[in-house]
Amino acid sequence: CNNNCTFCIIPNIRGRQKSRTIEDIITEVKTMISSWIKEIQIISQDLTRYGTDLYSEAKLVDLLEAIDQLEWDFTYRIYYLYPDILTFSHLERLTKLKKMLPYFDMPFQHISPKILKLMGRFYNEDHIYMVLDFIKNNFKNAFIHTNFIVWFPGETQEDFEKLKAFAKKYEFDSVSMFGYHDEPLATSSKLSNKVDDSIIIERVWELREILEEIYDEKYEQRRKNTQVGYIHEIGENKLAVRPELHAPEIDDLDYIKTSQVLSGNIWIWEKIQYTL
């Protein structure tokens, strides 16, 4: 990773970005789908900047367009899509992809301009709004996952209220939330205005309550439609199913009765249609 987020030491541990060639990745994807893998996960520490070290410019969309042209029956999703260098042109090209699941994993961490600057982020709130509005207006059934860090050093109640309003406005489908803690080797550990741990825990729960209300409402909306997903566990008359848009090991599973299956074979990893 070439970023220098003040709370993170990954670049110090793992070094600078090193991209694989488009041809190398395509070869691996072909191997995977020829082995009947139906869903491919594409991830790096900063996926948006894929290729900048090899090609002198970001080549993520070029890579996705090459993957999308492969003929086999499969889908793919992308993770760690940082918003800062995404343009309307990039986003418009994404709308033309046929096999990409509309799953957007975008680690915003915060929305307050002051806190984003203290975190060493390269984007501002207006750019975040532009990206999110485009996604919601142009991708049917878009699923948006993000990360929040609560009570970063220097965060005031006003900053926190701004973060809560952000969560309410965009009604994220999934949020990984963390209370700030010092990483001794990170720049942020040397910042002043640290927040007491008891307050951090209190604010995490306050934000979590808002998110749970959003999740509950979204679940009720899903009950009105037929679902598509993959069976992960089979119990006595019960199944644990990962909805197709939910990411493995990140997002929630659905727990249903076998009688709720509308079509498909009841086997591990089988794709089925079902009701909630």
PDB file of C-alpha atoms in Angstrom:
ATOM      1  CA  CYS A   1       0.000   0.000   0.000  1.00  0.00           C
ATOM      2  CA  ASN A   2       1.254   3.470  -0.908  1.00  0.00           C
ATOM      3  CA  ASN A   3      -1.116   5.338   1.411  1.00  0.00           C
ATOM      4  CA  ASN A   4      -0.080   6.850   4.717  1.00  0.00           C
ATOM      5  CA  CYS A   5      -3.222   6.690   6.843  1.00  0.00           C
ATOM      6  CA  THR A   6      -2.168   7.884  10.278  1.00  0.00           C
ATOM      7  CA  PHE A   7      -3.870   5.019  12.150  1.00  0.00           C
ATOM      8  CA  CYS A   8      -2.395   2.224  10.004  1.00  0.00           C
ATOM      9  CA  ILE A   9       1.030   0.545   9.884  1.00  0.00           C
ATOM     10  CA  ILE A  10       0.375  -1.879   7.014  1.00  0.00           C
ATOM     11  CA  PRO A  11       2.667   0.005   4.569  1.00  0.00           C
ATOM     12  CA  ASN A  12       5.468  -0.262   7.148  1.00  0.00           C
ATOM     13  CA  ILE A  13       4.903  -4.004   7.562  1.00  0.00           C
ATOM     14  CA  ARG A  14       4.107  -5.124   4.021  1.00  0.00           C
ATOM     15  CA  GLY A  15       5.787  -2.487   1.884  1.00  0.00           C
ATOM     16  CA  ARG A  16       4.606  -0.456  -1.063  1.00  0.00           C
ATOM     17  CA  GLN A  17       2.011  -1.463  -3.630  1.00  0.00           C
ATOM     18  CA  LYS A  18       3.052  -4.163  -6.058  1.00  0.00           C
ATOM     19  CA  SER A  19       0.493  -4.982  -8.746  1.00  0.00           C
ATOM     20  CA  ARG A  20       0.251  -8.156 -10.779  1.00  0.00           C
ATOM     21  CA  THR A  21      -0.204  -7.772 -14.528  1.00  0.00           C
ATOM     22  CA  ILE A  22      -3.658  -7.894 -16.056  1.00  0.00           C
ATOM     23  CA  GLU A  23      -2.589 -10.963 -18.076  1.00  0.00           C
ATOM     24  CA  ASP A  24      -1.462 -12.802 -14.926  1.00  0.00           C
ATOM     25  CA  ILE A  25      -4.751 -12.137 -13.144  1.00  0.00           C
ATOM     26  CA  ILE A  26      -6.804 -13.151 -16.171  1.00  0.00           C
ATOM     27  CA  THR A  27      -4.900 -16.443 -16.321  1.00  0.00           C
ATOM     28  CA  GLU A  28      -5.754 -17.135 -12.671  1.00  0.00           C
ATOM     29  CA  VAL A  29      -9.411 -16.221 -13.181  1.00  0.00           C
ATOM     30  CA  LYS A  30      -9.622 -18.617 -16.132  1.00  0.00           C
ATOM     31  CA  THR A  31      -8.149 -21.392 -13.983  1.00  0.00           C
ATOM     32  CA  MET A  32     -10.664 -20.717 -11.231  1.00  0.00           C
ATOM     33  CA  ILE A  33     -13.763 -20.633 -13.414  1.00  0.00           C
ATOM     34  CA  SER A  34     -12.644 -23.700 -15.374  1.00  0.00           C
ATOM     35  CA  SER A  35     -12.640 -25.438 -11.962  1.00  0.00           C
ATOM     36  CA  TRP A  36     -16.324 -24.487 -11.550  1.00  0.00           C
ATOM     37  CA  ILE A  37     -15.746 -21.623  -9.133  1.00  0.00           C
ATOM     38  CA  LYS A  38     -18.850 -19.486  -9.547  1.00  0.00           C
ATOM     39  CA  GLU A  39     -17.955 -16.361  -7.567  1.00  0.00           C
ATOM     40  CA  ILE A  40     -14.570 -14.654  -7.564  1.00  0.00           C
ATOM     41  CA  GLN A  41     -13.378 -12.196  -4.913  1.00  0.00           C
ATOM     42  CA  ILE A  42     -11.007  -9.444  -6.082  1.00  0.00           C
ATOM     43  CA  ILE A  43      -9.155  -7.685  -3.281  1.00  0.00           C
ATOM     44  CA  SER A  44      -6.052  -5.661  -2.496  1.00  0.00           C
ATOM     45  CA  GLN A  45      -5.123  -3.126   0.142  1.00  0.00           C
ATOM     46  CA  ASP A  46      -6.134  -0.265  -2.194  1.00  0.00           C
ATOM     47  CA  LEU A  47      -7.930  -1.737  -5.170  1.00  0.00           C
ATOM     48  CA  THR A  48      -8.731   1.617  -6.780  1.00  0.00           C
ATOM     49  CA  ARG A  49      -5.013   2.209  -7.377  1.00  0.00           C
ATOM     50  CA  TYR A  50      -4.438  -1.178  -8.998  1.00  0.00           C
ATOM     51  CA  GLY A  51      -1.817  -0.902 -11.722  1.00  0.00           C
ATOM     52  CA  THR A  52      -0.437   2.537 -10.924  1.00  0.00           C
ATOM     53  CA  ASP A  53       2.974   1.007 -10.183  1.00  0.00           C
ATOM     54  CA  LEU A  54       3.005  -1.048 -13.413  1.00  0.00           C
ATOM     55  CA  TYR A  55       1.218   1.137 -15.928  1.00  0.00           C
ATOM     56  CA  SER A  56       1.715   4.648 -14.493  1.00  0.00           C
ATOM     57  CA  GLU A  57      -2.053   4.994 -14.140  1.00  0.00           C
ATOM     58  CA  ALA A  58      -4.891   3.184 -12.400  1.00  0.00           C
ATOM     59  CA  LYS A  59      -6.040   0.172 -14.420  1.00  0.00           C
ATOM     60  CA  LEU A  60      -8.725  -1.368 -12.217  1.00  0.00           C
ATOM     61  CA  VAL A  61     -11.576  -0.765 -14.634  1.00  0.00           C
ATOM     62  CA  ASP A  62      -9.482  -2.105 -17.526  1.00  0.00           C
ATOM     63  CA  LEU A  63      -8.871  -5.262 -15.482  1.00  0.00           C
ATOM     64  CA  LEU A  64     -12.567  -5.653 -14.679  1.00  0.00           C
ATOM     65  CA  GLU A  65     -13.543  -5.142 -18.310  1.00  0.00           C
ATOM     66  CA  ALA A  66     -11.122  -7.908 -19.309  1.00  0.00           C
ATOM     67  CA  ILE A  67     -12.561 -10.252 -16.664  1.00  0.00           C
ATOM     68  CA  ASP A  68     -16.100  -9.361 -17.690  1.00  0.00           C
ATOM     69  CA  GLN A  69     -15.457 -10.475 -21.268  1.00  0.00           C
ATOM     70  CA  LEU A  70     -14.697 -14.067 -20.242  1.00  0.00           C
ATOM     71  CA  GLU A  71     -17.478 -16.344 -21.413  1.00  0.00           C
ATOM     72  CA  TRP A  72     -18.020 -18.698 -18.495  1.00  0.00           C
ATOM     73  CA  ASP A  73     -20.972 -18.481 -16.106  1.00  0.00           C
ATOM     74  CA  PHE A  74     -19.581 -16.696 -13.040  1.00  0.00           C
ATOM     75  CA  THR A  75     -19.782 -13.475 -11.050  1.00  0.00           C
ATOM     76  CA  TYR A  76     -17.185 -11.426  -9.191  1.00  0.00           C
ATOM     77  CA  ARG A  77     -17.062  -8.738  -6.531  1.00  0.00           C
ATOM     78  CA  ILE A  78     -14.482  -6.143  -5.533  1.00  0.00           C
ATOM     79  CA  TYR A  79     -13.174  -5.057  -2.131  1.00  0.00           C
ATOM     80  CA  TYR A  80     -11.340  -2.012  -0.758  1.00  0.00           C
ATOM     81  CA  LEU A  81     -12.498   0.412  -3.405  1.00  0.00           C
ATOM     82  CA  TYR A  82     -11.083   3.683  -2.078  1.00  0.00           C
ATOM     83  CA  PRO A  83     -13.156   6.621  -3.385  1.00  0.00           C
ATOM     84  CA  ASP A  84     -10.517   9.322  -3.783  1.00  0.00           C
ATOM     85  CA  ILE A  85      -9.450   8.784  -7.421  1.00  0.00           C
ATOM     86  CA  LEU A  86     -12.777   7.404  -8.658  1.00  0.00           C
ATOM     87  CA  THR A  87     -14.236   9.629 -11.374  1.00  0.00           C
ATOM     88  CA  PHE A  88     -17.590   9.765 -13.156  1.00  0.00           C
ATOM     89  CA  SER A  89     -15.868   8.096 -16.095  1.00  0.00           C
ATOM     90  CA  HIS A  90     -14.715   5.173 -13.925  1.00  0.00           C
ATOM     91  CA  LEU A  91     -18.158   4.774 -12.394  1.00  0.00           C
ATOM     92  CA  GLU A  92     -19.934   4.954 -15.747  1.00  0.00           C
ATOM     93  CA  ARG A  93     -17.697   2.197 -17.099  1.00  0.00           C
ATOM     94  CA  LEU A  94     -18.573   0.053 -14.082  1.00  0.00           C
ATOM     95  CA  THR A  95     -22.270   0.309 -14.933  1.00  0.00           C
ATOM     96  CA  LYS A  96     -21.584  -1.512 -18.224  1.00  0.00           C
ATOM     97  CA  LEU A  97     -20.087  -4.602 -16.551  1.00  0.00           C
ATOM     98  CA  LYS A  98     -22.402  -7.624 -16.704  1.00  0.00           C
ATOM     99  CA  LYS A  99     -20.777 -10.094 -14.310  1.00  0.00           C
ATOM    100  CA  MET A 100     -19.765  -7.738 -11.499  1.00  0.00           C
ATOM    101  CA  LEU A 101     -21.997  -8.004  -8.456  1.00  0.00           C
ATOM    102  CA  PRO A 102     -23.130  -4.498  -7.381  1.00  0.00           C
ATOM    103  CA  TYR A 103     -21.259  -4.878  -4.086  1.00  0.00           C
ATOM    104  CA  PHE A 104     -19.295  -1.780  -3.132  1.00  0.00           C
ATOM    105  CA  ASP A 105     -16.806  -2.173  -0.299  1.00  0.00           C
ATOM    106  CA  MET A 106     -15.629   1.390   0.356  1.00  0.00           C
ATOM    107  CA  PRO A 107     -13.739   2.047   3.617  1.00  0.00           C
ATOM    108  CA  PHE A 108     -14.685   5.669   4.308  1.00  0.00           C
ATOM    109  CA  GLN A 109     -13.737   5.564   8.035  1.00  0.00           C
ATOM    110  CA  HIS A 110     -15.448   8.945   8.655  1.00  0.00           C
ATOM    111  CA  ILE A 111     -17.202  11.867   6.965  1.00  0.00           C
ATOM    112  CA  SER A 112     -15.965  14.889   8.942  1.00  0.00           C
ATOM    113  CA  PRO A 113     -13.424  16.810   6.795  1.00  0.00           C
ATOM    114  CA  LYS A 114     -11.352  17.570   9.883  1.00  0.00           C
ATOM    115  CA  ILE A 115     -11.163  13.927  10.955  1.00  0.00           C
ATOM    116  CA  LEU A 116     -10.474  12.680   7.426  1.00  0.00           C
ATOM    117  CA  LYS A 117      -7.533  15.076   7.266  1.00  0.00           C
ATOM    118  CA  LEU A 118      -6.235  13.904  10.653  1.00  0.00           C
ATOM    119  CA  MET A 119      -6.539  10.321   9.407  1.00  0.00           C
ATOM    120  CA  GLY A 120      -4.419  11.116   6.361  1.00  0.00           C
ATOM    121  CA  ARG A 121      -7.251  10.402   3.914  1.00  0.00           C
ATOM    122  CA  PHE A 122      -7.138  11.920   0.432  1.00  0.00           C
ATOM    123  CA  TYR A 123     -10.831  12.651  -0.155  1.00  0.00           C
ATOM    124  CA  ASN A 124     -13.454  15.061   1.154  1.00  0.00           C
ATOM    125  CA  GLU A 125     -17.111  14.743   1.983  1.00  0.00           C
ATOM    126  CA  ASP A 126     -18.360  16.220  -1.317  1.00  0.00           C
ATOM    127  CA  HIS A 127     -16.494  13.576  -3.302  1.00  0.00           C
ATOM    128  CA  ILE A 128     -17.886  10.828  -1.060  1.00  0.00           C
ATOM    129  CA  TYR A 129     -21.425  12.135  -1.632  1.00  0.00           C
ATOM    130  CA  MET A 130     -20.838  12.197  -5.397  1.00  0.00           C
ATOM    131  CA  VAL A 131     -19.655   8.589  -5.457  1.00  0.00           C
ATOM    132  CA  LEU A 132     -22.467   7.297  -3.236  1.00  0.00           C
ATOM    133  CA  ASP A 133     -25.190   9.205  -5.077  1.00  0.00           C
ATOM    134  CA  PHE A 134     -23.951   7.832  -8.395  1.00  0.00           C
ATOM    135  CA  ILE A 135     -23.927   4.256  -7.087  1.00  0.00           C
ATOM    136  CA  LYS A 136     -27.414   4.493  -5.599  1.00  0.00           C
ATOM    137  CA  ASN A 137     -28.824   6.098  -8.756  1.00  0.00           C
ATOM    138  CA  ASN A 138     -27.166   3.809 -11.292  1.00  0.00           C
ATOM    139  CA  PHE A 139     -26.828   0.330  -9.781  1.00  0.00           C
ATOM    140  CA  LYS A 140     -29.996  -1.604  -9.141  1.00  0.00           C
ATOM    141  CA  ASN A 141     -29.907  -3.377  -5.766  1.00  0.00           C
ATOM    142  CA  ALA A 142     -26.487  -1.923  -4.929  1.00  0.00           C
ATOM    143  CA  PHE A 143     -25.064  -3.240  -1.648  1.00  0.00           C
ATOM    144  CA  ILE A 144     -22.685  -0.835   0.108  1.00  0.00           C
ATOM    145  CA  HIS A 145     -20.305  -1.915   2.857  1.00  0.00           C
ATOM    146  CA  THR A 146     -18.049   0.534   4.672  1.00  0.00           C
ATOM    147  CA  ASN A 147     -15.888   0.960   7.796  1.00  0.00           C
ATOM    148  CA  PHE A 148     -16.145   3.585  10.528  1.00  0.00           C
ATOM    149  CA  ILE A 149     -13.618   4.497  13.205  1.00  0.00           C
ATOM    150  CA  VAL A 150     -15.355   6.133  16.155  1.00  0.00           C
ATOM    151  CA  TRP A 151     -13.720   8.750  18.371  1.00  0.00           C
ATOM    152  CA  PHE A 152     -10.496   9.193  16.497  1.00  0.00           C
ATOM    153  CA  PRO A 153      -8.209  11.649  18.376  1.00  0.00           C
ATOM    154  CA  GLY A 154      -9.611  15.133  17.979  1.00  0.00           C
ATOM    155  CA  GLU A 155     -13.144  13.982  17.158  1.00  0.00           C
ATOM    156  CA  THR A 156     -15.707  16.237  18.818  1.00  0.00           C
ATOM    157  CA  GLN A 157     -19.382  15.647  19.494  1.00  0.00           C
ATOM    158  CA  GLU A 158     -20.091  17.728  16.383  1.00  0.00           C
ATOM    159  CA  ASP A 159     -17.909  15.408  14.280  1.00  0.00           C
ATOM    160  CA  PHE A 160     -19.686  12.394  15.747  1.00  0.00           C
ATOM    161  CA  GLU A 161     -23.117  13.868  15.006  1.00  0.00           C
ATOM    162  CA  LYS A 162     -21.986  14.378  11.416  1.00  0.00           C
ATOM    163  CA  LEU A 163     -21.014  10.699  11.203  1.00  0.00           C
ATOM    164  CA  LYS A 164     -24.397   9.625  12.579  1.00  0.00           C
ATOM    165  CA  ALA A 165     -26.205  11.831  10.044  1.00  0.00           C
ATOM    166  CA  PHE A 166     -24.067  10.304   7.289  1.00  0.00           C
ATOM    167  CA  ALA A 167     -25.078   6.784   8.328  1.00  0.00           C
ATOM    168  CA  LYS A 168     -28.750   7.750   8.411  1.00  0.00           C
ATOM    169  CA  LYS A 169     -28.643   9.528   5.049  1.00  0.00           C
ATOM    170  CA  TYR A 170     -27.090   6.697   3.054  1.00  0.00           C
ATOM    171  CA  GLU A 171     -28.494   3.732   5.019  1.00  0.00           C
ATOM    172  CA  PHE A 172     -25.481   1.501   4.471  1.00  0.00           C
ATOM    173  CA  ASP A 173     -26.197  -2.192   4.065  1.00  0.00           C
ATOM    174  CA  SER A 174     -23.244  -3.278   6.193  1.00  0.00           C
ATOM    175  CA  VAL A 175     -20.788  -1.372   8.402  1.00  0.00           C
ATOM    176  CA  SER A 176     -17.671  -2.655  10.148  1.00  0.00           C
ATOM    177  CA  MET A 177     -17.273  -0.345  13.120  1.00  0.00           C
ATOM    178  CA  PHE A 178     -14.253   0.135  15.349  1.00  0.00           C
ATOM    179  CA  GLY A 179     -13.585   2.184  18.432  1.00  0.00           C
ATOM    180  CA  TYR A 180     -10.249   3.942  18.049  1.00  0.00           C
ATOM    181  CA  HIS A 181      -7.235   2.556  19.885  1.00  0.00           C
ATOM    182  CA  ASP A 182      -3.579   3.515  19.695  1.00  0.00           C
ATOM    183  CA  GLU A 183      -1.265   1.474  17.521  1.00  0.00           C
ATOM    184  CA  PRO A 184       2.140   2.346  19.050  1.00  0.00           C
ATOM    185  CA  LEU A 185       3.915   2.581  15.674  1.00  0.00           C
ATOM    186  CA  ALA A 186       1.159   4.607  13.995  1.00  0.00           C
ATOM    187  CA  THR A 187       1.313   8.390  13.651  1.00  0.00           C
ATOM    188  CA  SER A 188      -2.120   8.778  15.272  1.00  0.00           C
ATOM    189  CA  SER A 189      -0.784   7.416  18.565  1.00  0.00           C
ATOM    190  CA  LYS A 190       1.091  10.688  18.960  1.00  0.00           C
ATOM    191  CA  LEU A 191      -1.944  12.911  18.366  1.00  0.00           C
ATOM    192  CA  SER A 192      -3.431  14.855  21.256  1.00  0.00           C
ATOM    193  CA  ASN A 193      -7.075  15.032  22.382  1.00  0.00           C
ATOM    194  CA  LYS A 194      -7.476  11.284  22.953  1.00  0.00           C
ATOM    195  CA  VAL A 195     -10.901  10.101  24.083  1.00  0.00           C
ATOM    196  CA  ASP A 196     -11.466   7.978  27.179  1.00  0.00           C
ATOM    197  CA  ASP A 197     -12.198   4.302  26.443  1.00  0.00           C
ATOM    198  CA  SER A 198     -15.519   4.392  28.326  1.00  0.00           C
ATOM    199  CA  ILE A 199     -16.753   7.208  26.069  1.00  0.00           C
ATOM    200  CA  ILE A 200     -15.594   5.335  22.958  1.00  0.00           C
ATOM    201  CA  ILE A 201     -17.612   2.270  23.970  1.00  0.00           C
ATOM    202  CA  GLU A 202     -20.663   4.423  24.681  1.00  0.00           C
ATOM    203  CA  ARG A 203     -20.481   6.113  21.280  1.00  0.00           C
ATOM    204  CA  VAL A 204     -19.911   2.833  19.435  1.00  0.00           C
ATOM    205  CA  TRP A 205     -23.130   1.479  20.937  1.00  0.00           C
ATOM    206  CA  GLU A 206     -24.966   4.704  20.099  1.00  0.00           C
ATOM    207  CA  LEU A 207     -23.983   4.422  16.445  1.00  0.00           C
ATOM    208  CA  ARG A 208     -24.646   0.691  16.438  1.00  0.00           C
ATOM    209  CA  GLU A 209     -28.236   1.263  17.531  1.00  0.00           C
ATOM    210  CA  ILE A 210     -28.747   3.542  14.529  1.00  0.00           C
ATOM    211  CA  LEU A 211     -27.264   0.941  12.205  1.00  0.00           C
ATOM    212  CA  GLU A 212     -29.379  -1.873  13.682  1.00  0.00           C
ATOM    213  CA  GLU A 213     -32.542   0.106  12.956  1.00  0.00           C
ATOM    214  CA  ILE A 214     -31.388   0.500   9.348  1.00  0.00           C
ATOM    215  CA  TYR A 215     -30.578  -3.211   9.065  1.00  0.00           C
ATOM    216  CA  ASP A 216     -33.982  -4.199  10.493  1.00  0.00           C
ATOM    217  CA  GLU A 217     -35.787  -2.000   7.988  1.00  0.00           C
ATOM    218  CA  LYS A 218     -33.756  -3.399   5.098  1.00  0.00           C
ATOM    219  CA  TYR A 219     -34.498  -6.952   6.254  1.00  0.00           C
ATOM    220  CA  GLU A 220     -38.221  -6.232   6.230  1.00  0.00           C
ATOM    221  CA  GLN A 221     -37.891  -4.873   2.687  1.00  0.00           C
ATOM    222  CA  ARG A 222     -36.091  -8.051   1.606  1.00  0.00           C
ATOM    223  CA  ARG A 223     -38.943 -10.189   2.951  1.00  0.00           C
ATOM    224  CA  LYS A 224     -41.129  -8.829   0.176  1.00  0.00           C
ATOM    225  CA  ASN A 225     -38.923 -10.264  -2.583  1.00  0.00           C
ATOM    226  CA  THR A 226     -37.576 -13.648  -3.656  1.00  0.00           C
ATOM    227  CA  GLN A 227     -33.963 -14.065  -2.517  1.00  0.00           C
ATOM    228  CA  VAL A 228     -31.037 -15.737  -4.263  1.00  0.00           C
ATOM    229  CA  GLY A 229     -28.162 -17.171  -2.252  1.00  0.00           C
ATOM    230  CA  TYR A 230     -25.703 -19.965  -1.514  1.00  0.00           C
ATOM    231  CA  ILE A 231     -26.218 -22.679   1.115  1.00  0.00           C
ATOM    232  CA  HIS A 232     -23.469 -22.561   3.753  1.00  0.00           C
ATOM    233  CA  GLU A 233     -24.787 -24.946   6.410  1.00  0.00           C
ATOM    234  CA  ILE A 234     -27.439 -27.640   6.526  1.00  0.00           C
ATOM    235  CA  GLY A 235     -29.168 -28.471   9.796  1.00  0.00           C
ATOM    236  CA  GLU A 236     -32.283 -30.417  10.714  1.00  0.00           C
ATOM    237  CA  ASN A 237     -34.932 -28.753   8.549  1.00  0.00           C
ATOM    238  CA  LYS A 238     -32.892 -25.522   8.603  1.00  0.00           C
ATOM    239  CA  LEU A 239     -30.371 -23.887   6.296  1.00  0.00           C
ATOM    240  CA  ALA A 240     -27.828 -21.108   6.682  1.00  0.00           C
ATOM    241  CA  VAL A 241     -27.809 -19.228   3.384  1.00  0.00           C
ATOM    242  CA  ARG A 242     -25.542 -16.409   2.235  1.00  0.00           C
ATOM    243  CA  PRO A 243     -27.543 -13.984   0.081  1.00  0.00           C
ATOM    244  CA  GLU A 244     -25.802 -13.541  -3.266  1.00  0.00           C
ATOM    245  CA  LEU A 245     -25.053  -9.869  -2.614  1.00  0.00           C
ATOM    246  CA  HIS A 246     -23.581 -10.528   0.848  1.00  0.00           C
ATOM    247  CA  ALA A 247     -19.823 -11.033   1.023  1.00  0.00           C
ATOM    248  CA  PRO A 248     -18.409 -14.292   2.439  1.00  0.00           C
ATOM    249  CA  GLU A 249     -17.177 -14.015   6.042  1.00  0.00           C
ATOM    250  CA  ILE A 250     -18.211 -10.343   6.257  1.00  0.00           C
ATOM    251  CA  ASP A 251     -21.977  -9.971   5.957  1.00  0.00           C
ATOM    252  CA  ASP A 252     -24.843 -11.748   7.696  1.00  0.00           C
ATOM    253  CA  LEU A 253     -26.314 -15.091   6.676  1.00  0.00           C
ATOM    254  CA  ASP A 254     -30.030 -15.841   6.417  1.00  0.00           C
ATOM    255  CA  TYR A 255     -31.395 -18.735   8.483  1.00  0.00           C
ATOM    256  CA  ILE A 256     -34.391 -20.367   6.846  1.00  0.00           C
ATOM    257  CA  LYS A 257     -36.436 -23.559   6.877  1.00  0.00           C
ATOM    258  CA  THR A 258     -36.087 -26.002   4.015  1.00  0.00           C
ATOM    259  CA  SER A 259     -39.750 -25.314   3.194  1.00  0.00           C
ATOM    260  CA  GLN A 260     -38.762 -21.734   2.286  1.00  0.00           C
ATOM    261  CA  VAL A 261     -36.601 -22.926  -0.620  1.00  0.00           C
ATOM    262  CA  LEU A 262     -38.373 -22.175  -3.906  1.00  0.00           C
ATOM    263  CA  SER A 263     -35.902 -23.773  -6.321  1.00  0.00           C
ATOM    264  CA  GLY A 264     -32.453 -25.377  -6.334  1.00  0.00           C
ATOM    265  CA  ASN A 265     -30.829 -28.431  -4.786  1.00  0.00           C
ATOM    266  CA  ILE A 266     -30.267 -28.551  -1.037  1.00  0.00           C
ATOM    267  CA  TRP A 267     -26.519 -29.129  -1.020  1.00  0.00           C
ATOM    268  CA  ILE A 268     -23.630 -27.178   0.487  1.00  0.00           C
ATOM    269  CA  TRP A 269     -22.612 -24.235  -1.760  1.00  0.00           C
ATOM    270  CA  GLU A 270     -25.616 -24.729  -4.021  1.00  0.00           C
ATOM    271  CA  LYS A 271     -27.313 -21.603  -5.342  1.00  0.00           C
ATOM    272  CA  ILE A 272     -30.994 -21.471  -4.471  1.00  0.00           C
ATOM    273  CA  GLN A 273     -34.015 -19.203  -4.584  1.00  0.00           C
ATOM    274  CA  TYR A 274     -35.849 -18.749  -1.303  1.00  0.00           C
ATOM    275  CA  THR A 275     -38.179 -16.576   0.752  1.00  0.00           C
ATOM    276  CA  LEU A 276     -37.646 -15.011   4.163  1.00  0.00           C
TER     277      LEU A 276
END
